XYZ file of C-alpha atoms in Angstrom:
770
model
C 37.399 -2.215 -34.283
C 34.681 -1.330 -32.379
C 33.708 1.463 -30.557
C 32.007 1.684 -27.035
C 28.469 1.392 -26.886
C 26.531 3.852 -27.141
C 24.893 4.055 -24.185
C 20.797 4.070 -24.540
C 17.775 6.164 -23.301
C 16.478 5.596 -19.783
C 13.188 3.499 -20.398
C 9.914 6.360 -18.694
C 8.840 6.728 -15.490
C 5.469 6.988 -16.428
C 2.361 5.241 -14.621
C -1.081 4.813 -16.214
C -3.983 7.526 -16.546
C -6.882 4.262 -17.268
C -7.823 2.327 -15.456
C -10.070 2.005 -13.345
C -11.444 5.466 -12.360
C -12.561 4.831 -15.912
C -14.866 2.268 -14.762
C -18.656 2.541 -13.443
C -18.900 4.697 -10.873
C -21.619 2.917 -10.297
C -19.554 0.032 -9.390
C -17.309 0.937 -7.017
C -18.229 0.095 -4.029
C -19.416 2.554 -1.098
C -17.624 3.922 1.189
C -18.826 4.741 5.295
C -17.006 6.607 7.490
C -17.279 4.851 11.277
C -17.979 6.493 14.774
C -18.468 4.571 17.968
C -16.320 0.550 17.146
C -14.786 -0.628 20.370
C -13.940 -4.100 19.703
C -14.537 -6.431 16.740
C -17.204 -8.056 17.845
C -18.189 -4.123 16.591
C -17.107 -4.567 13.539
C -18.827 -8.309 12.997
C -22.566 -6.792 14.449
C -22.083 -4.215 11.922
C -21.114 -6.255 8.885
C -24.303 -8.330 9.778
C -26.027 -5.094 10.427
C -24.746 -3.956 6.333
C -25.696 -7.488 4.952
C -29.122 -7.953 5.954
C -29.744 -4.892 4.162
C -31.409 -6.211 0.697
C -29.745 -5.463 -2.407
C -26.382 -5.690 -0.598
C -24.114 -8.186 -1.453
C -20.689 -7.595 0.668
C -19.508 -5.858 3.710
C -15.952 -5.574 4.668
C -15.888 -3.341 7.759
C -12.287 -2.777 8.827
C -11.250 -1.699 12.760
C -8.530 -0.165 13.036
C -9.347 2.645 9.579
C -13.235 2.970 10.988
C -14.077 1.978 7.359
C -17.218 -0.099 5.857
C -16.472 -0.933 2.665
C -19.848 -2.000 0.509
C -20.880 -3.550 -2.424
C -24.711 -2.590 -3.160
C -25.430 -1.619 -6.630
C -28.465 0.543 -7.462
C -28.527 0.994 -3.010
C -28.933 4.342 -2.174
C -25.536 5.536 0.561
C -28.400 6.912 2.629
C -29.891 3.713 3.211
C -26.917 1.758 4.859
C -25.875 4.777 6.859
C -29.471 4.160 8.130
C -29.400 0.889 9.263
C -25.301 1.415 10.390
C -27.091 3.825 12.946
C -30.171 1.898 13.740
C -27.294 -0.826 14.709
C -26.329 2.574 17.616
C -23.186 3.248 15.753
C -22.680 6.429 13.957
C -21.328 6.881 10.115
C -21.272 8.935 7.356
C -20.575 8.179 3.441
C -16.841 9.217 2.704
C -17.019 12.010 -0.224
C -16.482 11.590 -4.444
C -15.986 14.363 -5.964
C -11.575 14.241 -5.099
C -11.643 18.621 -2.910
C -14.204 17.575 -1.108
C -12.844 14.112 -0.879
C -10.049 15.198 1.071
C -12.197 17.901 3.215
C -14.513 15.212 4.173
C -10.713 13.212 5.617
C -9.049 15.988 6.991
C -12.747 16.460 8.753
C -13.288 12.512 9.932
C -9.270 13.512 11.381
C -10.513 16.250 13.117
C -12.851 14.808 14.419
C -11.453 12.491 16.077
C -7.944 14.394 17.173
C -11.377 16.184 19.210
C -12.293 12.847 20.614
C -9.356 11.795 21.947
C -8.940 15.635 22.707
C -12.195 14.792 24.847
C -10.868 11.764 26.109
C -7.595 12.918 27.343
C -9.609 15.294 29.492
C -11.973 12.255 31.102
C -8.772 11.086 31.545
C -6.834 13.788 33.997
C -9.527 13.426 36.080
C -10.036 9.975 36.146
C -5.909 9.280 36.922
C -6.559 12.397 39.317
C -9.101 10.629 41.262
C -7.564 7.294 41.419
C -4.553 8.240 41.545
C -5.114 8.194 45.812
C -6.420 4.676 45.499
C -2.447 3.405 43.790
C -1.397 5.451 46.287
C -2.595 2.773 48.670
C -2.566 0.882 46.583
C 1.661 0.760 47.103
C 2.209 -1.032 50.320
C -0.398 -3.719 49.822
C 2.212 -4.957 47.737
C 4.593 -5.916 50.761
C 1.972 -6.610 52.957
C 0.466 -4.077 54.326
C -2.467 -2.228 54.281
C -3.311 1.682 53.954
C -6.468 2.263 56.159
C -6.647 6.497 55.318
C -8.251 6.389 52.334
C -12.091 6.000 53.735
C -14.418 3.553 53.060
C -16.822 7.303 52.424
C -13.327 9.789 50.767
C -13.319 5.734 48.584
C -16.312 6.405 47.396
C -16.423 10.092 46.521
C -13.787 9.628 44.895
C -15.071 6.188 42.772
C -18.510 7.391 41.896
C -17.417 10.562 39.272
C -14.689 7.935 37.907
C -17.339 5.836 37.276
C -19.948 8.211 35.855
C -17.435 9.881 34.410
C -15.299 7.251 32.300
C -17.839 4.558 32.464
C -20.418 6.400 30.586
C -18.618 5.304 27.206
C -19.031 2.043 28.107
C -22.600 1.457 29.617
C -23.573 3.515 25.861
C -22.125 1.259 24.490
C -22.750 -1.423 26.045
C -26.756 -0.639 25.824
C -26.789 -0.143 21.812
C -24.589 -3.276 21.284
C -26.972 -5.388 23.751
C -30.225 -3.465 21.657
C -28.760 -4.745 18.972
C -28.916 -8.371 20.718
C -24.270 -8.597 20.787
C -21.781 -7.894 22.751
C -18.447 -6.091 22.801
C -15.673 -4.546 25.108
C -17.984 -2.341 26.324
C -20.373 -5.013 27.934
C -17.232 -6.648 29.176
C -15.743 -3.517 30.899
C -19.362 -2.132 32.289
C -20.041 -5.843 33.846
C -16.732 -6.374 35.415
C -16.596 -2.434 36.342
C -20.587 -1.769 37.597
C -20.282 -4.443 39.903
C -17.321 -4.537 41.378
C -18.372 -1.491 42.366
C -22.646 -2.397 43.824
C -20.449 -4.578 45.737
C -18.263 -1.681 47.318
C -21.440 0.460 47.631
C -23.314 -2.739 49.619
C -20.999 -3.358 51.315
C -20.258 0.254 53.043
C -24.543 -0.146 52.839
C -24.190 -2.960 55.227
C -21.033 -2.679 57.218
C -20.570 1.345 56.816
C -16.594 2.419 57.604
C -16.381 -1.003 59.267
C -16.424 -1.558 55.527
C -12.376 -1.428 54.968
C -10.648 -4.391 53.766
C -13.691 -5.561 51.718
C -14.165 -2.742 49.339
C -13.239 -2.724 45.535
C -13.475 0.936 44.529
C -9.885 0.903 43.926
C -10.420 -2.308 40.867
C -13.242 -0.236 39.305
C -11.805 3.373 39.276
C -8.285 1.809 38.266
C -10.079 -0.423 35.551
C -11.572 2.084 33.869
C -8.341 4.278 33.825
C -6.674 2.689 32.657
C -8.693 1.536 29.132
C -8.803 5.073 28.201
C -4.732 5.718 28.520
C -4.876 2.022 26.731
C -7.727 3.565 23.949
C -5.687 7.521 23.737
C -2.400 5.333 23.061
C -4.240 2.740 20.467
C -6.171 5.742 18.304
C -3.060 7.840 18.406
C -1.098 4.539 16.992
C -4.188 3.902 14.784
C -3.785 7.270 12.900
C 0.092 6.743 12.080
C -0.219 3.337 11.039
C -3.401 4.741 8.785
C -1.910 8.139 7.263
C -1.379 6.893 4.016
C -4.585 7.608 2.775
C -4.729 10.774 3.930
C -0.794 11.521 3.243
C -1.506 11.078 -1.024
C -3.975 12.649 -0.621
C -1.910 15.783 1.063
C -0.262 16.072 -1.854
C -3.081 17.403 -4.698
C -3.410 21.878 -4.318
C -5.972 23.183 -3.672
C -6.573 25.077 -6.549
C -3.972 25.919 -10.515
C -3.420 28.849 -12.479
C -5.067 27.907 -15.408
C -4.594 29.636 -18.710
C -7.264 31.291 -21.526
C -5.263 32.257 -24.074
C -2.124 34.014 -22.268
C -4.790 35.135 -19.156
C -3.762 33.879 -16.193
C -6.412 32.760 -14.163
C -6.840 30.745 -10.562
C -8.816 28.016 -10.511
C -9.555 25.127 -8.372
C -9.158 22.440 -9.281
C -12.534 20.498 -9.161
C -13.217 23.540 -12.542
C -10.397 21.813 -14.373
C -11.466 20.293 -17.428
C -9.460 17.854 -19.589
C -7.621 19.750 -22.403
C -7.746 23.763 -19.971
C -3.842 24.597 -20.475
C -2.498 24.972 -16.744
C 1.051 26.484 -16.045
C 3.830 24.698 -13.184
C 5.128 27.528 -11.287
C 8.750 26.454 -9.581
C 9.060 24.247 -6.790
C 4.772 24.141 -7.361
C 3.222 20.798 -7.266
C 1.518 19.558 -10.460
C -2.749 19.869 -10.188
C -3.582 17.047 -12.690
C -2.625 14.410 -14.888
C -1.408 15.703 -18.558
C 0.989 16.639 -21.112
C 3.724 18.966 -21.219
C 3.313 21.431 -23.527
C 6.027 23.972 -23.475
C 8.964 24.233 -20.913
C 11.829 22.281 -19.188
C 12.147 21.399 -15.949
C 12.816 18.501 -13.674
C 10.405 16.486 -11.741
C 10.443 15.418 -7.570
C 7.646 12.078 -7.644
C 9.044 9.796 -5.233
C 5.812 10.964 -3.108
C 3.960 9.239 -6.248
C 6.254 6.559 -7.614
C 9.187 5.858 -4.220
C 11.871 7.005 -7.166
C 14.129 8.791 -5.288
C 15.005 11.015 -8.373
C 14.222 13.950 -10.038
C 13.000 13.159 -13.608
C 13.503 15.629 -16.757
C 10.638 16.647 -18.382
C 10.012 18.442 -21.780
C 7.510 18.871 -24.750
C 5.114 15.258 -24.701
C 6.213 14.261 -21.495
C 3.180 13.089 -19.129
C 3.588 14.784 -15.764
C 1.758 13.592 -13.290
C -0.384 15.162 -10.158
C 1.301 15.836 -7.114
C 4.195 15.382 -7.735
C 6.756 18.577 -7.381
C 8.339 20.716 -10.370
C 11.288 22.268 -10.538
C 13.328 25.051 -11.457
C 11.705 25.911 -14.722
C 8.727 26.856 -15.750
C 5.894 24.483 -17.553
C 2.670 24.244 -19.161
C 0.650 21.521 -19.069
C -2.503 19.688 -20.908
C -4.321 18.773 -19.075
C -5.492 14.846 -19.574
C -7.195 13.414 -16.075
C -8.124 15.132 -13.584
C -9.875 14.692 -10.367
C -10.760 11.022 -9.554
C -9.352 9.775 -13.243
C -5.886 10.872 -12.132
C -2.922 8.579 -11.242
C -2.502 10.417 -7.682
C -6.752 9.497 -7.256
C -6.581 5.775 -8.896
C -3.170 5.318 -6.236
C -5.208 6.427 -3.318
C -7.955 4.355 -4.154
C -6.888 0.884 -4.308
C -4.584 1.407 -1.264
C -7.969 2.534 0.653
C -9.378 -0.415 -1.082
C -6.372 -3.226 0.243
C -6.510 -1.576 3.775
C -10.353 -2.192 3.991
C -10.100 -5.301 2.065
C -10.189 -8.295 4.764
C -7.535 -11.018 4.396
C -9.549 -14.849 4.981
C -7.002 -15.752 8.380
C -8.885 -12.285 9.289
C -12.745 -13.646 8.334
C -11.957 -16.356 10.253
C -11.227 -14.431 13.769
C -13.794 -12.776 13.362
C -15.951 -14.966 13.358
C -13.680 -16.500 16.796
C -14.428 -12.963 17.989
C -17.956 -13.121 17.131
C -19.084 -15.666 20.093
C -15.666 -14.089 22.242
C -17.752 -11.982 24.146
C -20.743 -14.184 25.046
C -18.705 -17.497 25.783
C -16.974 -14.760 28.272
C -19.747 -14.394 29.760
C -20.764 -18.031 30.456
C -16.580 -19.025 31.790
C -17.124 -15.518 34.386
C -20.728 -17.090 35.498
C -19.175 -20.511 34.985
C -15.933 -18.724 37.644
C -18.473 -17.679 40.551
C -20.197 -21.454 41.219
C -16.775 -23.227 40.547
C -15.454 -21.078 43.258
C -18.695 -21.956 45.436
C -18.813 -25.175 45.175
C -14.972 -25.216 46.808
C -16.199 -23.956 49.038
C -14.839 -19.679 49.037
C -15.985 -16.622 50.589
C -18.255 -15.425 47.853
C -16.270 -11.803 47.327
C -13.821 -14.164 47.052
C -15.495 -15.594 43.962
C -16.707 -11.930 43.071
C -12.842 -11.216 42.391
C -11.717 -13.947 40.484
C -15.287 -13.858 38.060
C -14.542 -9.532 37.471
C -11.257 -9.833 36.915
C -12.397 -12.763 34.372
C -14.663 -10.212 32.698
C -12.133 -7.760 32.529
C -9.342 -9.692 31.112
C -11.307 -10.711 28.234
C -11.121 -7.649 25.926
C -11.043 -9.560 22.687
C -9.958 -5.941 21.847
C -5.957 -6.994 20.383
C -7.770 -10.227 18.512
C -9.675 -7.687 16.649
C -6.905 -5.330 15.664
C -4.044 -7.836 15.136
C -4.660 -7.969 11.596
C -6.554 -5.210 9.896
C -3.612 -2.920 12.047
C -0.808 -4.817 10.321
C -2.265 -4.500 6.353
C -3.486 -1.060 7.178
C 0.763 -0.175 8.625
C 2.127 -2.782 5.577
C 0.005 -1.559 2.680
C 0.735 2.125 3.930
C 5.078 1.698 3.976
C 4.297 0.210 0.719
C 2.991 3.125 -0.811
C 5.025 5.193 0.632
C 7.487 3.064 -1.597
C 5.829 2.893 -5.122
C 4.813 -0.832 -4.398
C 0.625 -1.075 -4.065
C -0.979 -3.725 -2.993
C -4.134 -3.788 -4.674
C -5.187 -7.611 -3.122
C -5.358 -8.596 -0.167
C -5.435 -12.472 -0.727
C -2.099 -11.910 -3.049
C -0.556 -10.885 -0.236
C -1.542 -13.483 1.919
C 0.567 -15.602 -0.285
C 3.068 -13.187 -0.807
C 4.866 -14.779 1.838
C 4.963 -17.776 0.413
C 5.823 -17.523 -2.299
C 8.869 -19.744 -4.213
C 9.121 -19.060 -8.542
C 9.192 -15.099 -9.883
C 8.111 -16.234 -13.677
C 9.218 -13.212 -15.667
C 7.849 -11.479 -18.373
C 10.965 -9.859 -20.543
C 9.893 -7.457 -22.292
C 9.234 -3.916 -20.849
C 10.300 -6.105 -17.862
C 13.348 -7.489 -17.730
C 13.977 -5.527 -19.689
C 13.713 -1.637 -21.135
C 10.822 -2.844 -23.995
C 12.668 -0.741 -26.921
C 15.012 -1.211 -28.866
C 18.722 1.022 -28.196
C 22.249 1.481 -29.981
C 23.915 -1.420 -28.095
C 27.394 -2.311 -30.402
C 28.973 0.797 -32.863
C 31.911 -0.855 -34.781
C 33.858 1.069 -37.302
C 36.015 -0.067 -40.565
C 38.263 3.026 -40.590
C 37.468 6.403 -39.564
C 35.129 7.145 -35.800
C 32.354 5.474 -34.517
C 30.462 9.157 -33.754
C 31.387 9.760 -37.109
C 29.656 7.011 -38.233
C 26.890 7.671 -35.774
C 26.184 10.478 -36.530
C 24.895 9.990 -40.285
C 23.098 7.097 -39.605
C 20.910 9.683 -36.629
C 21.451 12.355 -39.294
C 19.164 10.138 -41.780
C 17.077 8.167 -38.994
C 16.180 11.886 -37.874
C 13.119 12.350 -38.968
C 11.726 8.086 -39.728
C 9.405 7.286 -36.559
C 10.787 3.489 -36.074
C 11.783 2.041 -33.295
C 15.058 0.734 -34.897
C 14.917 4.600 -36.478
C 14.752 6.071 -32.904
C 17.414 3.929 -30.935
C 19.668 5.632 -33.419
C 18.689 9.045 -32.852
C 17.876 8.357 -29.202
C 21.859 7.407 -28.829
C 23.612 10.220 -30.849
C 21.456 12.796 -28.517
C 22.785 10.442 -25.371
C 26.548 11.354 -27.275
C 25.918 15.085 -28.220
C 26.394 14.937 -31.091
C 25.176 17.838 -33.805
C 23.028 15.864 -36.624
C 23.297 17.031 -40.151
C 20.108 17.803 -42.182
C 19.509 14.566 -45.452
C 17.853 15.584 -48.377
C 16.209 12.684 -50.742
C 16.059 10.514 -48.136
C 14.123 7.724 -49.856
C 12.674 4.616 -47.601
C 13.838 1.108 -49.557
C 10.609 -1.463 -47.758
C 11.832 -4.306 -46.139
C 15.791 -3.308 -46.803
C 16.389 0.736 -44.880
C 17.368 3.908 -46.563
C 18.870 6.157 -48.332
C 19.523 9.802 -48.475
C 22.753 12.520 -48.897
C 24.044 13.998 -45.282
C 27.055 16.676 -46.736
C 26.175 15.450 -49.714
C 27.807 11.483 -49.338
C 25.508 8.591 -50.119
C 24.654 7.586 -47.110
C 22.867 3.719 -47.141
C 21.325 2.157 -43.820
C 20.232 -1.114 -44.134
C 20.403 -4.911 -44.125
C 22.159 -7.156 -46.324
C 19.583 -7.276 -49.232
C 20.344 -3.218 -49.438
C 23.348 -3.755 -49.757
C 23.341 -5.523 -51.984
C 20.981 -4.372 -54.524
C 23.506 -0.753 -53.837
C 27.144 -3.384 -54.888
C 28.567 -2.288 -51.514
C 30.770 -5.110 -50.482
C 30.204 -6.662 -46.933
C 32.848 -9.606 -47.285
C 35.317 -6.843 -44.425
C 32.761 -7.938 -41.701
C 30.989 -10.467 -42.528
C 32.523 -12.198 -39.250
C 31.227 -9.548 -37.301
C 28.166 -9.308 -39.159
C 27.146 -13.017 -37.555
C 29.387 -11.988 -34.193
C 26.537 -9.390 -33.475
C 23.168 -10.955 -34.904
C 24.048 -14.614 -33.006
C 23.956 -12.072 -29.597
C 20.958 -11.482 -30.955
C 20.620 -8.400 -31.574
C 19.102 -6.576 -35.323
C 22.488 -5.147 -37.216
C 22.350 -2.808 -39.726
C 24.967 -1.245 -42.123
C 26.386 2.170 -42.642
C 27.663 2.873 -46.520
C 28.535 5.413 -48.155
C 29.506 6.566 -51.308
C 28.865 2.588 -51.928
C 31.426 1.956 -49.333
C 30.518 -0.002 -46.328
C 31.695 2.191 -43.294
C 30.444 0.452 -40.682
C 27.823 -1.803 -38.207
C 24.682 -0.649 -36.129
C 23.766 -3.622 -33.662
C 20.374 -2.720 -31.643
C 18.687 -4.853 -29.157
C 16.539 -4.116 -26.854
C 18.644 -3.841 -23.100
C 18.245 -5.679 -19.989
C 17.020 -3.306 -17.587
C 20.186 -2.027 -15.767
C 18.057 -3.334 -11.686
C 17.603 -5.781 -13.682
C 20.059 -8.689 -12.715
C 19.774 -6.537 -8.825
C 16.442 -7.980 -9.224
C 17.327 -11.634 -9.822
C 20.233 -12.021 -7.411
C 18.077 -10.975 -4.479
C 15.814 -13.444 -5.107
C 17.892 -15.862 -6.090
C 20.178 -14.896 -2.662
C 16.268 -15.470 -0.499
C 15.409 -19.131 -2.199
C 13.507 -17.727 -4.722
C 14.361 -19.543 -7.892
C 13.623 -16.820 -11.208
C 12.444 -18.737 -14.653
C 11.638 -16.232 -17.918
C 8.528 -16.644 -20.336
C 8.305 -14.746 -23.295
C 6.819 -14.546 -26.194
C 10.471 -13.605 -28.607
C 12.295 -15.949 -29.995
C 14.504 -18.727 -29.038
C 18.353 -17.337 -29.338
C 16.789 -13.670 -27.608
C 15.543 -15.118 -24.371
C 18.296 -17.451 -24.423
C 21.607 -14.721 -24.461
C 19.162 -11.851 -21.904
C 18.206 -15.954 -19.495
C 21.767 -16.282 -19.882
C 23.228 -12.236 -18.758
C 20.647 -12.507 -15.399
C 21.473 -15.732 -14.755
C 18.096 -16.872 -14.537
C 17.547 -20.515 -13.205
C 14.554 -21.167 -16.803
C 14.120 -19.623 -19.877
C 11.068 -20.495 -22.439
C 10.356 -18.687 -25.216
C 8.547 -17.892 -27.655
C 5.906 -19.056 -25.320
C 2.347 -17.335 -26.863
C 0.416 -16.272 -24.152
C -2.432 -19.303 -23.869
C 1.039 -21.141 -22.949
C 2.552 -18.711 -20.510
C -0.988 -19.289 -18.146
C -0.302 -23.046 -18.566
C 2.672 -23.452 -18.006
C 2.206 -21.081 -14.203
C -0.344 -24.019 -13.695
C 1.402 -26.925 -14.563
C 4.691 -24.710 -11.989
C 1.063 -24.452 -8.982
C 0.300 -27.887 -9.265
C 3.203 -29.244 -8.766
C 3.037 -27.062 -5.199
C 4.756 -24.210 -6.152
C 3.713 -20.703 -5.396
C 4.168 -18.649 -7.862
C 4.076 -15.007 -9.192
C 4.795 -13.760 -12.547
C 5.682 -10.081 -13.436
C 4.370 -8.785 -16.465
C 3.890 -5.825 -18.604
C 2.002 -6.277 -21.326
C -1.712 -7.396 -22.788
C -0.645 -10.648 -23.054
C 1.065 -11.289 -19.780
C -3.052 -11.069 -18.383
C -4.156 -14.696 -18.363
C -0.545 -15.371 -16.820
C -0.408 -12.699 -14.070
C -4.690 -14.514 -13.701
C -3.186 -17.344 -13.382
C -0.347 -16.788 -10.659
C -0.727 -17.524 -6.870
C 0.585 -13.584 -7.226
C 0.427 -10.941 -10.258
C 2.492 -8.505 -10.460
C 2.523 -5.320 -12.702
C 5.450 -2.811 -14.241
C 3.771 -0.078 -13.560
C 3.875 1.437 -17.563
C 2.615 -1.760 -18.539
C -1.170 -2.232 -19.832
C -4.116 -1.213 -18.087
C -4.957 -4.423 -18.410
C -2.581 -5.778 -16.483
C -2.057 -4.122 -14.530
C -5.899 -4.531 -12.933
C -5.220 -8.197 -13.167
C -1.984 -7.823 -10.632
C -2.741 -8.320 -7.608
C 0.078 -6.172 -7.275
C 1.505 -2.841 -8.976
C 4.934 -1.636 -9.248
C 4.458 2.017 -10.366
C 7.670 2.520 -11.466
C 9.830 -0.230 -13.747
C 12.521 -0.549 -11.395
C 12.906 -4.992 -11.807
C 13.949 -4.634 -7.873
C 10.775 -3.854 -7.168
C 9.874 -7.226 -6.841
C 12.350 -8.516 -3.987
C 10.422 -5.936 -1.710
C 7.650 -5.950 -2.798
C 7.767 -9.597 -0.976
C 9.809 -8.437 1.543
C 6.918 -6.133 2.146
C 4.749 -8.774 1.738
C 6.496 -11.158 4.087
C 7.024 -8.587 6.751
C 3.702 -8.661 7.279
C 2.861 -11.129 7.467
C 4.766 -11.981 10.227
C 2.862 -9.454 12.258
C -0.103 -10.119 11.805
C 1.823 -13.980 12.877
C 3.071 -12.529 15.565
C 0.204 -10.442 16.730
C -2.235 -12.776 16.507
C 0.054 -15.172 18.280
C 0.048 -12.644 21.285
C -4.028 -12.027 21.684
C -4.037 -15.866 21.582
C -1.519 -16.332 23.916
C -2.829 -13.201 26.858
C -6.424 -15.083 26.332
C -5.106 -17.931 26.854
C -2.684 -17.106 29.518
C -4.775 -14.487 31.277
C -8.460 -15.639 31.305
C -7.319 -19.731 33.278
C -4.957 -16.730 35.580
C -8.230 -14.439 35.924
C -10.116 -17.695 37.121
C -7.907 -19.317 38.873
C -8.109 -16.383 40.986
C -3.724 -14.885 40.765
C -4.793 -11.307 39.371
C -7.482 -8.976 41.091
C -9.342 -6.870 39.105
C -7.365 -3.786 38.785
C -4.411 -5.879 37.313
C -6.933 -7.459 34.687
C -7.569 -4.294 33.131
C -3.348 -3.762 33.210
C -3.131 -6.727 31.376
C -6.601 -6.193 29.182
C -5.364 -2.331 27.742
C -1.639 -3.497 27.047
C -2.871 -6.708 24.869
C -4.336 -3.787 22.574
C -1.743 -0.821 22.439
C 1.108 -3.502 22.509
C -0.517 -5.516 18.640
C -0.752 -1.562 17.539
C 2.227 -0.745 18.668
C 3.780 -4.095 16.581
C 2.476 -2.772 13.263
C 3.582 0.576 14.375
C 7.012 -1.130 13.392
C 6.377 -1.287 9.975
C 5.775 2.345 8.833
C 9.161 2.565 8.956
C 10.209 -0.115 6.069
C 11.805 0.607 3.493
C 12.627 -0.985 0.054
C 15.873 -2.817 -0.131
C 17.354 -2.471 -3.240
C 21.077 -3.535 -4.185
C 22.689 -1.050 -6.619
C 21.323 -0.151 -10.376
C 23.387 1.438 -12.681
C 24.712 4.562 -9.959
C 23.039 7.017 -11.940
C 23.195 10.500 -10.456
C 20.771 13.644 -11.857
C 18.138 13.919 -12.765
C 16.414 11.272 -14.891
C 15.348 11.636 -18.228
C 11.701 10.415 -19.170
C 11.552 9.482 -22.537
C 8.303 9.290 -25.200
């Protein structure tokens, strides 16, 4: 008879504790927090300034995050800060120490909130003074004229708005022009000042008879609406870029260190590898390490995206930032500060958000020329109206409208806002996107190539079949596990794990003797037990003919089969294999449902590869394939015009991950695989592969939507303004709305959650195996 297969212990949910953090810190880029940027032209200007500093290899500025990443080996950060400040902007060095970095992020956030409050106060003042203009403009929509605002009253209302609300734009324009560049501030300052001074000149010439020829309402309304747009834009940016700050906030400030039997509360910056710390129920783990004593379950959802708590006991790895459950744990520290998994995740997310997609580089080149071109267009508009015989006032209004509506903010924010929101949402789901170019390619992937061991399968053997000849399967499994209890062999561990899962009580084995290449014998409960292959059974004169058919069937399924004999008589078979992960079928089905082909390249034997391919319904299987041939196979697919994603976890997968358009590494794998891949899955769930491609597609769609609307807005708005169909006030409203709409559209990505098909349906804490 065939007993039900013993369920394997779920694979470990472990994140790596070495890799990028162990590199020479000098090779890492310098990160600067910037202030004073108003549009993409500012970002381009700062990039140019930093690139001109001797020794700088590359400088990348992100407008949405207000940060710069500079690769400058051997260059002091102070020199970079000074260069930015000479260009008229503010810059501070990003702190390296974990706690200092967290405090720096909190300080920067506090400063931004303070700036928002100041902007809000200025906006409130500006809005109150602009409201009479808006009220007076309402009847004008129906052809009536409101003359209750005398020229003198209009001047009194508009002057504070022009000075107080316009001050930031004058300062920004001065700094930009001083650096021989132009930005949004230049356009706003030119447009509003021209409207204001023209109106002042009309009052000086005509006094109270200047009614109907004043444009104070235009300058005041433009400034007020732009301030409103800046407020909404700043708040939307803050929400989109909250991923890194929320990750860093997971770390507690202190830990309970054990010195002998004495407990002392210390700063996490004072922890060192080898220290012992106590993690009480409900507390966050302060550092990466190994459980020394105690048993509990940890909520790892904020680090790995795993929704279920993970059971932890002696020898299990724990990660900084995870939340302890009901039991106290004594943990031996293995990594602290910037070497922890949490710090690595935060750094990878940050680098991805700062990085620039190829499409953004093209947009930046357009934006750098945009402002000068618009100034030329405005002058041409003014001259064109005069040439067709229009009055100077008509030509002037059209030119001002062109200046005001053509703000490049929406263009500059279109790509980085979507990238920040998309990578942040992915990180919350346990998907780390490190390579922005990979994300840009991922939306077009049409074939996914999987490694087998550790990717589609658990990566370690587990008992799949227990075949007995009379008696009970549990009894035979208990005997086998008792013999193997002290062994470190992977097959022995699989038998012990299966017995543990079924709650079997093991007996003490005596006189255990391993027979190299054949099996093991021992005495259990006074009976001589032997476990091994056909050679061992022949040596012990055990008759194996009774189960020859079952043995052939199991071996045909590419399983490793051992015979269990008691007192010289065969009592059954135990078959083991590297089990397919419970979620692999759902992952493959989800990809195929989207029209993506699924193939497998494995170094395992052909029968094993074929069995897994058949079980999962893969579109193609090849094995055994050595590492160099994996990379060649990937390259061949790309030559055929396929966009290839490679999913793997081992050292042998690194060449293929590098050769693919998109490399996706399982987070429990080798560090070299994690370093090579552009996308890392922080838990061994194959369903995150379609989820990673899903968020890549969603992010790319947002980028395209944002760029379309940003370009469409300018393509439509500038001609309308030049032809006189827009007033300066209406142009200001449209300009403010464009930036807000782009950031708000990107912000919808922050609500993204992966669509995961049902897996094994497990409930309760999962067990992290050794």
